[in-house]
mmCIF file of C-alpha atoms and ligand atoms in Angstrom:
data_model
loop_
_atom_site.group_PDB
_atom_site.id
_atom_site.type_symbol
_atom_site.label_atom_id
_atom_site.label_comp_id
_atom_site.label_asym_id
_atom_site.label_seq_id
_atom_site.Cartn_x
_atom_site.Cartn_y
_atom_site.Cartn_z
ATOM 1 C CA MET A 1 2.637 82.611 3.270
ATOM 2 C CA ILE A 2 3.236 83.878 6.779
ATOM 3 C CA ASP A 3 6.677 85.098 7.711
ATOM 4 C CA LEU A 4 7.418 83.394 11.004
ATOM 5 C CA LYS A 5 9.905 86.124 11.894
ATOM 6 C CA GLN A 6 6.862 88.252 12.675
ATOM 7 C CA TYR A 7 6.287 85.775 15.468
ATOM 8 C CA GLY A 8 9.766 86.206 16.837
ATOM 9 C CA TYR A 9 11.313 83.233 15.074
ATOM 10 C CA ILE A 10 15.064 83.378 14.611
ATOM 11 C CA ASP A 11 16.250 80.759 12.144
ATOM 12 C CA SER A 12 19.374 79.781 13.993
ATOM 13 C CA GLU A 13 18.906 76.158 13.018
ATOM 14 C CA THR A 14 17.834 74.858 9.623
ATOM 15 C CA PRO A 15 14.971 72.399 9.852
ATOM 16 C CA PRO A 16 15.449 68.964 8.287
ATOM 17 C CA ILE A 17 13.977 68.764 4.818
ATOM 18 C CA ASP A 18 10.661 67.196 5.871
ATOM 19 C CA LEU A 19 9.992 69.627 8.735
ATOM 20 C CA ILE A 20 8.901 73.262 8.973
ATOM 21 C CA PRO A 21 9.287 75.709 11.872
ATOM 22 C CA GLY A 22 6.359 76.961 13.934
ATOM 23 C CA ARG A 23 5.448 78.664 17.196
ATOM 24 C CA VAL A 24 3.031 77.207 19.709
ATOM 25 C CA THR A 25 0.169 79.644 20.301
ATOM 26 C CA GLU A 26 -2.152 77.445 22.287
ATOM 27 C CA LEU A 27 -2.171 74.238 24.266
ATOM 28 C CA GLN A 28 -5.299 72.366 25.348
ATOM 29 C CA ARG A 29 -4.570 68.996 26.930
ATOM 30 C CA ASP A 30 -2.504 67.280 24.232
ATOM 31 C CA GLN A 31 -3.700 69.471 21.382
ATOM 32 C CA TYR A 32 -1.408 72.170 20.136
ATOM 33 C CA THR A 33 -2.142 75.127 17.934
ATOM 34 C CA VAL A 34 0.963 76.163 16.053
ATOM 35 C CA ILE A 35 1.469 79.136 13.775
ATOM 36 C CA THR A 36 3.468 78.203 10.688
ATOM 37 C CA GLU A 37 4.144 79.641 7.257
ATOM 38 C CA HIS A 38 0.881 77.959 6.217
ATOM 39 C CA GLY A 39 -1.087 79.687 8.948
ATOM 40 C CA GLU A 40 -2.356 78.189 12.202
ATOM 41 C CA VAL A 41 -2.393 74.400 12.286
ATOM 42 C CA THR A 42 -3.399 71.911 14.935
ATOM 43 C CA ALA A 43 -0.682 69.538 15.993
ATOM 44 C CA VAL A 44 0.154 66.721 18.354
ATOM 45 C CA LEU A 45 3.489 65.495 19.601
ATOM 46 C CA LYS A 46 5.215 62.840 17.574
ATOM 47 C CA GLY A 47 5.209 59.500 19.333
ATOM 48 C CA ALA A 48 8.966 59.601 19.643
ATOM 49 C CA PHE A 49 8.605 62.573 22.005
ATOM 50 C CA TYR A 50 7.092 60.396 24.683
ATOM 51 C CA HIS A 51 9.955 57.923 24.491
ATOM 52 C CA THR A 52 12.937 60.202 24.190
ATOM 53 C CA VAL A 53 11.926 63.085 26.405
ATOM 54 C CA GLY A 54 12.668 62.475 30.051
ATOM 55 C CA THR A 55 10.863 65.275 31.822
ATOM 56 C CA ARG A 56 7.713 67.261 31.321
ATOM 57 C CA GLU A 57 9.615 70.505 30.983
ATOM 58 C CA GLU A 58 10.925 69.290 27.665
ATOM 59 C CA PHE A 59 7.409 69.147 26.280
ATOM 60 C CA PRO A 60 6.511 72.153 24.164
ATOM 61 C CA CYS A 61 4.342 74.862 25.701
ATOM 62 C CA VAL A 62 2.897 78.202 24.630
ATOM 63 C CA GLY A 63 5.610 80.411 23.185
ATOM 64 C CA ASP A 64 7.858 77.555 22.105
ATOM 65 C CA PHE A 65 9.406 77.303 18.688
ATOM 66 C CA VAL A 66 9.235 73.821 17.208
ATOM 67 C CA PHE A 67 9.914 71.898 14.049
ATOM 68 C CA LEU A 68 6.936 69.950 12.795
ATOM 69 C CA GLN A 69 5.807 67.606 10.102
ATOM 70 C CA TYR A 70 3.187 69.603 8.279
ATOM 71 C CA ASN A 71 0.012 67.754 7.451
ATOM 72 C CA GLU A 72 -2.360 69.486 5.099
ATOM 73 C CA SER A 73 -5.407 67.399 5.892
ATOM 74 C CA GLY A 74 -5.051 66.474 9.563
ATOM 75 C CA ALA A 75 -3.030 67.100 12.678
ATOM 76 C CA SER A 76 0.584 68.043 12.081
ATOM 77 C CA ARG A 77 3.242 66.332 14.193
ATOM 78 C CA ILE A 78 5.663 68.212 16.395
ATOM 79 C CA ALA A 79 9.040 66.556 16.033
ATOM 80 C CA LYS A 80 11.441 68.847 17.819
ATOM 81 C CA LEU A 81 11.504 71.516 20.500
ATOM 82 C CA LEU A 82 13.942 74.350 19.820
ATOM 83 C CA PRO A 83 16.069 75.868 22.592
ATOM 84 C CA ARG A 84 14.268 78.415 24.788
ATOM 85 C CA ARG A 85 15.577 81.876 25.467
ATOM 86 C CA SER A 86 13.346 82.459 28.482
ATOM 87 C CA LYS A 87 10.722 80.595 30.466
ATOM 88 C CA PHE A 88 8.429 80.625 33.476
ATOM 89 C CA SER A 89 7.609 77.406 35.291
ATOM 90 C CA ARG A 90 5.443 76.362 38.149
ATOM 91 C CA ALA A 91 5.411 73.316 40.361
ATOM 92 C CA ASP A 92 2.864 70.783 39.267
ATOM 93 C CA TYR A 93 1.263 68.589 41.899
ATOM 94 C CA SER A 94 -1.121 66.866 39.554
ATOM 95 C CA GLY A 95 0.707 63.541 39.638
ATOM 96 C CA HIS A 96 0.031 63.263 43.333
ATOM 97 C CA ALA A 97 -3.454 61.766 43.459
ATOM 98 C CA ALA A 98 -2.238 58.564 41.851
ATOM 99 C CA GLY A 99 -0.091 57.542 44.789
ATOM 100 C CA TYR A 100 2.575 58.401 47.299
ATOM 101 C CA ALA A 101 6.029 59.793 46.824
ATOM 102 C CA LYS A 102 5.368 61.481 43.539
ATOM 103 C CA THR A 103 8.004 63.782 42.283
ATOM 104 C CA ILE A 104 6.865 67.330 41.868
ATOM 105 C CA LEU A 105 7.164 68.132 38.222
ATOM 106 C CA GLU A 106 8.211 71.349 36.673
ATOM 107 C CA GLN A 107 5.486 72.644 34.423
ATOM 108 C CA VAL A 108 6.572 75.259 31.949
ATOM 109 C CA VAL A 109 3.832 77.848 31.444
ATOM 110 C CA ALA A 110 5.315 80.356 28.963
ATOM 111 C CA THR A 111 8.498 80.618 26.948
ATOM 112 C CA ASN A 112 10.495 82.810 24.610
ATOM 113 C CA PHE A 113 9.234 86.135 25.911
ATOM 114 C CA ASP A 114 11.394 89.226 25.690
ATOM 115 C CA TYR A 115 9.789 91.366 28.373
ATOM 116 C CA VAL A 116 8.011 90.713 31.624
ATOM 117 C CA PHE A 117 5.581 93.449 32.560
ATOM 118 C CA ILE A 118 5.401 93.419 36.346
ATOM 119 C CA ALA A 119 2.018 94.954 37.026
ATOM 120 C CA SER A 120 1.225 96.596 40.331
ATOM 121 C CA SER A 121 -1.742 98.780 41.076
ATOM 122 C CA LEU A 122 -1.221 102.341 42.307
ATOM 123 C CA ASN A 123 -4.470 102.607 44.175
ATOM 124 C CA TRP A 124 -4.280 99.889 46.777
ATOM 125 C CA ASP A 125 -1.709 97.982 48.654
ATOM 126 C CA PHE A 126 1.227 99.364 46.754
ATOM 127 C CA LYS A 127 4.261 97.435 48.004
ATOM 128 C CA VAL A 128 7.728 97.750 46.598
ATOM 129 C CA SER A 129 8.752 94.535 48.346
ATOM 130 C CA ARG A 130 6.276 92.593 46.229
ATOM 131 C CA ILE A 131 7.580 94.183 43.064
ATOM 132 C CA MET A 132 11.069 93.159 44.111
ATOM 133 C CA ARG A 133 9.983 89.556 44.492
ATOM 134 C CA TYR A 134 8.508 89.579 41.016
ATOM 135 C CA LEU A 135 11.774 91.100 39.823
ATOM 136 C CA THR A 136 13.695 88.153 41.207
ATOM 137 C CA GLN A 137 11.338 85.752 39.501
ATOM 138 C CA THR A 138 11.712 87.683 36.262
ATOM 139 C CA ARG A 139 15.481 87.707 36.332
ATOM 140 C CA GLN A 140 15.509 83.946 36.779
ATOM 141 C CA SER A 141 13.190 83.601 33.803
ATOM 142 C CA GLY A 142 15.518 85.201 31.285
ATOM 143 C CA GLY A 143 13.066 87.972 30.368
ATOM 144 C CA GLN A 144 13.688 91.673 30.799
ATOM 145 C CA PRO A 145 11.644 93.274 33.566
ATOM 146 C CA VAL A 146 9.521 96.381 33.080
ATOM 147 C CA VAL A 147 7.508 97.648 36.044
ATOM 148 C CA ILE A 148 4.025 98.839 35.127
ATOM 149 C CA LEU A 149 2.164 100.844 37.759
ATOM 150 C CA THR A 150 -1.504 100.512 36.838
ATOM 151 C CA LYS A 151 -4.672 102.557 37.441
ATOM 152 C CA ALA A 152 -2.811 105.864 37.350
ATOM 153 C CA ASP A 153 -6.156 107.625 36.894
ATOM 154 C CA LEU A 154 -7.129 106.694 40.444
ATOM 155 C CA VAL A 155 -4.340 108.572 42.192
ATOM 156 C CA PRO A 156 -3.746 112.320 42.154
ATOM 157 C CA ASP A 157 0.018 111.953 42.050
ATOM 158 C CA PHE A 158 2.091 108.887 41.315
ATOM 159 C CA SER A 159 5.504 110.534 41.472
ATOM 160 C CA ILE A 160 6.255 109.153 44.933
ATOM 161 C CA PRO A 161 5.620 105.447 44.215
ATOM 162 C CA LEU A 162 7.352 105.851 40.876
ATOM 163 C CA ALA A 163 10.444 107.303 42.519
ATOM 164 C CA GLU A 164 10.350 104.617 45.179
ATOM 165 C CA VAL A 165 10.526 101.856 42.575
ATOM 166 C CA GLN A 166 13.257 103.665 40.656
ATOM 167 C CA LYS A 167 15.303 103.990 43.802
ATOM 168 C CA THR A 168 14.857 100.381 44.914
ATOM 169 C CA ALA A 169 15.348 98.875 41.474
ATOM 170 C CA PRO A 170 17.792 101.132 39.672
ATOM 171 C CA GLY A 171 18.039 100.472 35.965
ATOM 172 C CA VAL A 172 14.642 98.830 35.745
ATOM 173 C CA PRO A 173 12.224 100.859 33.635
ATOM 174 C CA VAL A 174 9.042 101.972 35.404
ATOM 175 C CA HIS A 175 5.891 103.327 33.794
ATOM 176 C CA ALA A 176 2.646 104.584 35.277
ATOM 177 C CA VAL A 177 -0.293 103.854 33.014
ATOM 178 C CA SER A 178 -4.058 103.862 32.956
ATOM 179 C CA SER A 179 -5.931 101.395 30.799
ATOM 180 C CA HIS A 180 -9.075 103.460 31.264
ATOM 181 C CA THR A 181 -7.767 106.871 30.156
ATOM 182 C CA ARG A 182 -4.921 105.324 28.105
ATOM 183 C CA SER A 183 -2.454 107.688 29.725
ATOM 184 C CA GLY A 184 1.097 106.348 29.637
ATOM 185 C CA LEU A 185 0.319 103.562 27.171
ATOM 186 C CA ASP A 186 2.389 105.277 24.485
ATOM 187 C CA GLU A 187 5.464 104.791 26.648
ATOM 188 C CA LEU A 188 5.084 101.038 26.230
ATOM 189 C CA SER A 189 5.545 101.147 22.481
ATOM 190 C CA GLU A 190 9.301 100.960 22.883
ATOM 191 C CA TYR A 191 8.820 97.363 24.108
ATOM 192 C CA LEU A 192 5.866 96.429 21.927
ATOM 193 C CA GLN A 193 7.890 96.157 18.750
ATOM 194 C CA PRO A 194 7.098 93.676 15.972
ATOM 195 C CA GLY A 195 8.269 90.151 16.802
ATOM 196 C CA LYS A 196 8.709 90.878 20.511
ATOM 197 C CA THR A 197 6.842 88.858 23.121
ATOM 198 C CA VAL A 198 5.594 90.041 26.491
ATOM 199 C CA VAL A 199 4.128 88.300 29.526
ATOM 200 C CA PHE A 200 2.366 89.930 32.470
ATOM 201 C CA LEU A 201 3.079 89.126 36.091
ATOM 202 C CA GLY A 202 1.071 90.571 38.922
ATOM 203 C CA MET A 203 -1.619 89.829 41.438
ATOM 204 C CA SER A 204 -5.189 89.280 40.499
ATOM 205 C CA GLY A 205 -7.083 92.538 40.240
ATOM 206 C CA VAL A 206 -4.184 94.819 39.343
ATOM 207 C CA GLY A 207 -5.488 95.293 35.810
ATOM 208 C CA LYS A 208 -3.632 92.842 33.565
ATOM 209 C CA SER A 209 -6.697 91.927 31.526
ATOM 210 C CA SER A 210 -7.633 95.577 31.159
ATOM 211 C CA LEU A 211 -4.144 96.388 29.959
ATOM 212 C CA LEU A 212 -4.221 93.590 27.403
ATOM 213 C CA ASN A 213 -7.599 94.798 26.141
ATOM 214 C CA ALA A 214 -6.324 98.361 25.919
ATOM 215 C CA LEU A 215 -3.244 97.269 23.984
ATOM 216 C CA MET A 216 -5.363 95.076 21.700
ATOM 217 C CA ASN A 217 -7.839 97.930 21.139
ATOM 218 C CA GLN A 218 -10.582 95.384 21.734
ATOM 219 C CA ASP A 219 -11.884 93.224 24.529
ATOM 220 C CA VAL A 220 -10.239 89.844 24.324
ATOM 221 C CA MET A 221 -10.203 89.211 28.046
ATOM 222 C CA THR A 222 -12.962 89.447 30.599
ATOM 223 C CA VAL A 223 -12.307 92.186 33.100
ATOM 224 C CA LYS A 224 -13.828 91.500 36.440
ATOM 225 C CA GLY A 225 -15.482 93.994 38.698
ATOM 226 C CA ILE A 226 -13.496 94.031 41.912
ATOM 227 C CA ARG A 227 -16.604 93.266 43.938
ATOM 228 C CA GLU A 228 -17.396 90.055 42.174
ATOM 229 C CA ALA A 229 -13.707 89.426 41.822
ATOM 230 C CA ASP A 230 -13.599 85.985 43.292
ATOM 231 C CA SER A 231 -17.126 84.901 43.897
ATOM 232 C CA ARG A 232 -17.376 83.046 40.667
ATOM 233 C CA GLY A 233 -14.693 81.907 38.288
ATOM 234 C CA ARG A 234 -11.685 84.019 37.734
ATOM 235 C CA HIS A 235 -11.353 84.598 34.094
ATOM 236 C CA THR A 236 -13.512 83.570 31.274
ATOM 237 C CA THR A 237 -10.619 83.703 28.952
ATOM 238 C CA THR A 238 -10.906 83.056 25.289
ATOM 239 C CA HIS A 239 -8.990 79.921 24.460
ATOM 240 C CA ARG A 240 -6.360 82.031 22.853
ATOM 241 C CA GLN A 241 -3.112 82.070 24.774
ATOM 242 C CA LEU A 242 -0.874 84.092 22.499
ATOM 243 C CA PHE A 243 -2.208 87.422 21.293
ATOM 244 C CA MET A 244 -0.889 89.416 18.384
ATOM 245 C CA LEU A 245 -1.176 93.120 19.202
ATOM 246 C CA PRO A 246 -1.882 95.662 16.467
ATOM 247 C CA SER A 247 1.701 96.879 17.027
ATOM 248 C CA GLY A 248 3.076 93.493 15.906
ATOM 249 C CA ALA A 249 4.190 92.477 19.393
ATOM 250 C CA MET A 250 2.704 89.455 21.136
ATOM 251 C CA VAL A 251 1.359 88.844 24.616
ATOM 252 C CA ILE A 252 1.316 85.374 26.143
ATOM 253 C CA ASP A 253 -1.385 84.752 28.708
ATOM 254 C CA THR A 254 -1.810 81.160 29.859
ATOM 255 C CA PRO A 255 -3.733 79.961 32.914
ATOM 256 C CA GLY A 256 -0.416 78.812 34.397
ATOM 257 C CA MET A 257 1.065 82.245 33.867
ATOM 258 C CA ARG A 258 -1.788 83.760 35.836
ATOM 259 C CA GLU A 259 -1.182 81.443 38.730
ATOM 260 C CA LEU A 260 2.353 82.689 39.138
ATOM 261 C CA GLY A 261 0.954 86.065 40.005
ATOM 262 C CA LEU A 262 -2.165 84.948 41.809
ATOM 263 C CA PHE A 263 -0.696 82.919 44.494
ATOM 264 C CA GLY A 264 -3.498 83.187 46.953
ATOM 265 C CA ALA A 265 -3.384 81.241 50.174
ATOM 266 C CA ASP A 266 -1.054 82.302 52.915
ATOM 267 C CA ASP A 267 0.503 79.963 55.423
ATOM 268 C CA GLY A 268 -1.930 81.092 58.086
ATOM 269 C CA ILE A 269 -4.823 79.898 56.013
ATOM 270 C CA SER A 270 -3.076 76.672 55.187
ATOM 271 C CA ALA A 271 -2.572 75.942 58.873
ATOM 272 C CA GLY A 272 -6.286 76.108 59.600
ATOM 273 C CA PHE A 273 -7.410 74.380 56.438
ATOM 274 C CA HIS A 274 -4.960 71.561 55.900
ATOM 275 C CA ASP A 275 -7.767 69.220 54.994
ATOM 276 C CA VAL A 276 -9.110 71.552 52.335
ATOM 277 C CA GLU A 277 -5.698 72.219 50.847
ATOM 278 C CA ASP A 278 -4.958 68.518 50.750
ATOM 279 C CA LEU A 279 -8.195 67.911 48.905
ATOM 280 C CA ILE A 280 -7.298 70.556 46.371
ATOM 281 C CA THR A 281 -4.056 68.832 45.530
ATOM 282 C CA GLN A 282 -6.104 65.751 44.654
ATOM 283 C CA CYS A 283 -8.174 67.456 41.966
ATOM 284 C CA ARG A 284 -7.449 65.946 38.596
ATOM 285 C CA PHE A 285 -6.476 69.244 37.044
ATOM 286 C CA SER A 286 -3.842 71.350 38.687
ATOM 287 C CA ASP A 287 -5.754 74.494 37.711
ATOM 288 C CA CYS A 288 -9.091 73.160 38.963
ATOM 289 C CA ARG A 289 -11.522 75.880 40.068
ATOM 290 C CA HIS A 290 -13.725 73.458 41.961
ATOM 291 C CA GLN A 291 -16.817 74.539 40.117
ATOM 292 C CA SER A 292 -17.699 71.875 37.599
ATOM 293 C CA GLU A 293 -14.416 70.283 36.594
ATOM 294 C CA PRO A 294 -14.354 66.502 36.211
ATOM 295 C CA GLY A 295 -12.237 64.795 38.824
ATOM 296 C CA CYS A 296 -12.610 67.664 41.299
ATOM 297 C CA ALA A 297 -11.849 66.290 44.759
ATOM 298 C CA VAL A 298 -13.543 69.221 46.496
ATOM 299 C CA LEU A 299 -16.840 68.725 44.729
ATOM 300 C CA ALA A 300 -16.630 65.003 45.414
ATOM 301 C CA ALA A 301 -15.996 65.597 49.119
ATOM 302 C CA LEU A 302 -18.855 68.096 49.323
ATOM 303 C CA ALA A 303 -21.117 65.596 47.614
ATOM 304 C CA ASP A 304 -20.290 62.665 49.883
ATOM 305 C CA GLY A 305 -20.385 64.818 52.998
ATOM 306 C CA SER A 306 -16.740 64.393 54.004
ATOM 307 C CA LEU A 307 -16.229 68.128 53.538
ATOM 308 C CA ALA A 308 -18.678 70.373 55.377
ATOM 309 C CA PRO A 309 -20.023 73.144 53.164
ATOM 310 C CA GLU A 310 -19.557 75.752 55.944
ATOM 311 C CA HIS A 311 -15.910 74.775 56.278
ATOM 312 C CA TRP A 312 -15.402 75.181 52.525
ATOM 313 C CA GLU A 313 -17.235 78.533 52.611
ATOM 314 C CA ARG A 314 -15.075 79.806 55.466
ATOM 315 C CA TYR A 315 -11.991 78.804 53.541
ATOM 316 C CA LEU A 316 -13.170 80.715 50.469
ATOM 317 C CA VAL A 317 -13.992 83.792 52.550
ATOM 318 C CA GLN A 318 -10.550 83.805 54.140
ATOM 319 C CA LYS A 319 -8.867 83.374 50.813
ATOM 320 C CA ARG A 320 -10.874 86.251 49.462
ATOM 321 C CA GLU A 321 -9.918 88.522 52.343
ATOM 322 C CA ASN A 322 -6.299 87.665 52.009
ATOM 323 C CA LYS A 323 -6.232 87.862 48.290
ATOM 324 C CA PHE A 324 -5.188 91.448 47.920
ATOM 325 C CA VAL A 325 -2.762 91.617 50.793
ATOM 326 C CA ASN A 326 -0.910 88.421 50.232
ATOM 327 C CA ASP A 327 1.754 87.535 47.899
ATOM 328 C CA LYS A 328 3.593 84.417 47.021
ATOM 329 C CA SER A 329 6.697 84.169 45.009
ATOM 330 C CA GLY A 330 7.905 81.245 42.974
ATOM 331 C CA TYR A 331 10.157 80.403 45.866
ATOM 332 C CA LEU A 332 7.184 79.747 48.087
ATOM 333 C CA ILE A 333 5.550 77.523 45.519
ATOM 334 C CA ASP A 334 8.714 75.514 45.461
ATOM 335 C CA LYS A 335 8.900 75.444 49.221
ATOM 336 C CA ARG A 336 5.383 74.139 49.532
ATOM 337 C CA ALA A 337 6.007 71.603 46.835
ATOM 338 C CA ARG A 338 9.126 70.395 48.574
ATOM 339 C CA GLN A 339 7.393 70.079 51.915
ATOM 340 C CA LYS A 340 4.570 68.196 50.298
ATOM 341 C CA SER A 341 6.978 65.888 48.570
ATOM 342 C CA ILE A 342 8.800 65.144 51.795
ATOM 343 C CA ALA A 343 5.531 64.499 53.598
ATOM 344 C CA MET A 344 4.462 62.168 50.829
ATOM 345 C CA GLN A 345 7.676 60.199 50.881
ATOM 346 C CA HIS A 346 7.394 59.888 54.621
ATOM 347 C CA LYS A 347 3.861 58.574 54.339
ATOM 348 C CA GLY A 348 4.910 56.129 51.664
ATOM 349 C CA LYS A 349 7.764 54.794 53.755
ATOM 350 C CA LYS A 350 5.620 54.271 56.817
ATOM 351 C CA GLY A 351 3.171 52.273 54.794
ATOM 352 C CA GLY A 352 5.889 50.226 53.156
ATOM 353 C CA ASN A 353 7.538 49.229 56.426
ATOM 354 C CA LYS A 354 4.432 47.667 57.824
ATOM 355 C CA LYS A 355 4.792 43.925 57.757
HETATM 356 P P1 LIG B 1 -6.483 91.395 36.388
HETATM 357 O O1 LIG B 1 -7.027 90.443 37.393
HETATM 358 O O2 LIG B 1 -5.073 91.778 36.734
HETATM 359 O O3 LIG B 1 -6.608 90.916 34.985
HETATM 360 O O4 LIG B 1 -7.336 92.747 36.535
HETATM 361 P P2 LIG B 1 -8.551 93.302 35.631
HETATM 362 O O5 LIG B 1 -8.055 93.833 34.341
HETATM 363 O O6 LIG B 1 -9.618 92.261 35.587
HETATM 364 O O7 LIG B 1 -9.015 94.570 36.475
HETATM 365 C C1 LIG B 1 -9.465 94.494 37.807
HETATM 366 C C2 LIG B 1 -10.296 95.723 38.128
HETATM 367 O O8 LIG B 1 -9.511 96.908 38.024
HETATM 368 C C3 LIG B 1 -11.470 95.913 37.190
HETATM 369 O O9 LIG B 1 -12.555 96.388 37.943
HETATM 370 C C4 LIG B 1 -10.994 96.993 36.234
HETATM 371 O O10 LIG B 1 -12.054 97.769 35.692
HETATM 372 C C5 LIG B 1 -10.108 97.827 37.121
HETATM 373 N N1 LIG B 1 -9.079 98.522 36.333
HETATM 374 C C6 LIG B 1 -8.164 97.951 35.508
HETATM 375 N N2 LIG B 1 -7.376 98.894 34.943
HETATM 376 C C7 LIG B 1 -7.809 100.081 35.406
HETATM 377 C C8 LIG B 1 -7.411 101.466 35.179
HETATM 378 O O11 LIG B 1 -6.485 101.776 34.429
HETATM 379 N N3 LIG B 1 -8.104 102.422 35.852
HETATM 380 C C9 LIG B 1 -9.118 102.115 36.708
HETATM 381 N N4 LIG B 1 -9.739 103.130 37.320
HETATM 382 N N5 LIG B 1 -9.514 100.853 36.933
HETATM 383 C C10 LIG B 1 -8.883 99.847 36.302
HETATM 384 ZN ZN1 LIG B 2 -11.265 70.880 42.206
#
């Protein structure tokens, strides 16, 4: 029997007699993996969920505690979502391809974390302003922020950036670490206590995967060489989305979580590549990488010639160049989503008025 308290479960509510508690550790399409006292089980939502739940944000996601009907021989059924103590969400445009005037949905990407490790690399493009934006995002999430300055082995002296963060964000703990030499990692043990859950925020390339591997004492995440950073696929992640560290703490890493920190394109790029960005919103999957995904609007447009390959290449090059210097906060995602929604409604209205 597994003690769910090891997974951060607080039994504030007694489950009905036919249900047991569990924590969602993985979500693929409609398939859930849930850790329960009987171990990991696969589960689906009970039919009633689809009728009673009004919005997507009320659907369980990785990190959620749920009550489920345990089924020994097949899929268990998730019957109830328990209240969340923290969450990160992103705007989801995926409903858009089906028609005009779609509402932008809130998609929850991680929940019930205790700490948010805001990762920022010491060796390039160190910007306190970016850390502050992540801090705002973190405070809205309900998690406790911890600033992690990464790649400490690459700088002779990190006392100045460290002091700068301490001064700008008083009261927020700051640690300089190196995943390569393991210096500073010990300092993180005060957060990585049994039953505690952590998520990482930070731009691509700052060393989040490396840190997770170092804390796991094994490679669970592909670390990319900076040079090939964006040429092909971002992360060949294992399917796992909730990792149990040897310390007994957990790390949630979902594709959606990564996007919060990635946030690539800047408005300048968008201005010159409206067509491309519009196409991207039409991909079937909101996290489409435009490589081989079914329903990819970019691949379709390349195939039928409506998108010139050079134009697509130029877009990718620009994105790549901007990747490390740009930053987008949750606010900007929302802003873009709102603008898109307004544009869509406008389009819909125009069409509807035609007689
Ligand atoms: P992520 O995109 O945030 O997950 O970043 P990765 O973990 O994939 O790391 C990006 C690059 O930074 C890789 O080339 C890593 O080898 C390198 N890197 C990560 N952590 C460290 C570190 O502590 N020291 C040094 N020197 N390089 C690091
Ligand atoms: Zn695509």
